Amino acid sequence: MRKNLSPKELLIMGGGLFSMHFGAICLLYPVTWGNDAGSAVWSAYLGIFLSGIVLPFLGYVALVKGRGNFLDIARRASPVFGLFFVAATILVLGPFFVMPRVTAALWAAVLQLTGWRPAGKTAILLFNGAFYAVIYVFVASSGKVVERIGRILFPVLMAIVVSVIVQSIAAPLSPSWVKPSFGENPIVHGFLAGYAAGDLQCALMYGLVVVRGIHNAGIAGEDVDRNLIKIGVIGLGLLALAHLGHMIAGANIGGTIHLNLAALYVQMVVELWGPAGGRVFLVALATASLTATIGITSSTAGIWEKILGGRASYRRICAASCVISGLVSSTGIDAIVTVVGPVLDACYPGAIVITFFYCFCRHNNSRRNLFALRCAMIAAAVMGGVALLNVYAGLFHLDLPRFASLYAALPLSASSLAWIPVSIAAYAVAWFGAARRSGEVNVDGLEIE
């Protein structure tokens, strides 16, 4: 058995991991982050680095220290709640939000750049059918997903990303950076912006895809963990550089374009390269959309395969995810983001609690610590649900004045981080209140005498 991937294999898989993460945030946010930050771009980047790079990396560390995939480490704390939590997360990460959101964003960009306004749903359904057919080709062999992305899509994406960044620095649209468009501390603003991207949840899912790729390369046992960390360093290191480059590109706009996200990126590349810029953007977005959707389709299907205990094959689950995503995507990006997006945010706190536990708890197999983790997970999920109700109350104009007042009174609720003190308190109370037992559990949840 081999112990280490070759430098070429590490670069290919690291490039694949970078591509999946970069595509998951639809290529668009970093330019807007930079445009909003302006002269405070360096401080804002520090905050984004902490929440958008370090936090996802901790997700891979948690998988290594927890010796399992997302489902394994969640169920170890609570077999029932852990299963429910993971199932809810991957449904939203998969066919009901992230996958159709990515596809809908690509379709919206096609319509924006071409000016085409098709009647009915036939055109978008055909587009989605073709898009997800390509996805299925990539994910059909689970052990080769990250390698295929790294060999085929990563070079295309990287060439465009580097070209955009270099051109924006060589020929900035404005000679100076403007003041930030926000009034809060730039580091805090950047941290919250990177936090909202939700890359940690993707990391917990992508770990399974990368591990299968490492296995496919002939590496097993503890050597897998070491190579997973190496790939994580390469992939997220590239992501950190790409975020920085795009934020500088956004700052170089200097307030000359008053748009956001896709519209901002399109206008930026058009002004940098003329009409050809729109085509460059479309190729970049299509490539990023493919990488994100491939990674999410494969990883969520792998988890569902474990949940279902072999009652449905990996390929059938992939096919079902593609069909559902294509149908959901046809409803349009506005409806997807507005209605389903907050559900993913509600799942985020529990994922962070699990990650920090396995990263920083020395005895993560002790029954006392696992009991405390279970209580903290449930508290985080409850607070995520409370935040979700608060969002929906405003979205659907529900008259809940008492609830709104109570939620606003919670510490950190203004930043949607009220779950932090509640989860810490739940963990502490459970840990101190638990009976002191010396027994531990192994990775399968069985008691060790």
PDB file of C-alpha atoms in Angstrom, residues 65-67 76 357-358 361-371 438-446 448:
ATOM      1  CA  LYS A  65      -9.706  13.861  14.483  1.00  0.00           C
ATOM      2  CA  GLY A  66     -13.220  12.436  14.562  1.00  0.00           C
ATOM      3  CA  ARG A  67     -12.119   9.524  12.358  1.00  0.00           C
ATOM      4  CA  ARG A  76     -21.552   9.518  17.545  1.00  0.00           C
ATOM      5  CA  PHE A 357     -15.751  19.897  19.429  1.00  0.00           C
ATOM      6  CA  TYR A 358     -13.689  17.459  17.374  1.00  0.00           C
ATOM      7  CA  CYS A 361     -11.768  18.601  22.641  1.00  0.00           C
ATOM      8  CA  ARG A 362      -8.885  16.357  23.720  1.00  0.00           C
ATOM      9  CA  HIS A 363     -11.036  13.426  24.800  1.00  0.00           C
ATOM     10  CA  ASN A 364     -13.703  13.455  22.118  1.00  0.00           C
ATOM     11  CA  ASN A 365     -14.661   9.831  22.774  1.00  0.00           C
ATOM     12  CA  SER A 366     -15.548  10.191  26.440  1.00  0.00           C
ATOM     13  CA  ARG A 367     -19.217   9.719  27.224  1.00  0.00           C
ATOM     14  CA  ARG A 368     -19.270  12.883  29.293  1.00  0.00           C
ATOM     15  CA  ASN A 369     -17.925  15.029  26.458  1.00  0.00           C
ATOM     16  CA  LEU A 370     -20.163  13.394  23.863  1.00  0.00           C
ATOM     17  CA  PHE A 371     -23.186  14.024  26.060  1.00  0.00           C
ATOM     18  CA  SER A 438     -14.711   6.655  33.222  1.00  0.00           C
ATOM     19  CA  GLY A 439     -16.063   4.639  30.299  1.00  0.00           C
ATOM     20  CA  GLU A 440     -15.322   5.725  26.754  1.00  0.00           C
ATOM     21  CA  VAL A 441     -16.763   4.823  23.386  1.00  0.00           C
ATOM     22  CA  ASN A 442     -14.992   3.760  20.280  1.00  0.00           C
ATOM     23  CA  VAL A 443     -15.610   5.222  16.836  1.00  0.00           C
ATOM     24  CA  ASP A 444     -18.611   2.944  16.276  1.00  0.00           C
ATOM     25  CA  GLY A 445     -20.331   4.107  19.444  1.00  0.00           C
ATOM     26  CA  LEU A 446     -19.644   0.876  21.367  1.00  0.00           C
ATOM     27  CA  ILE A 448     -14.995   0.270  25.858  1.00  0.00           C
TER      28      ILE A 448
END
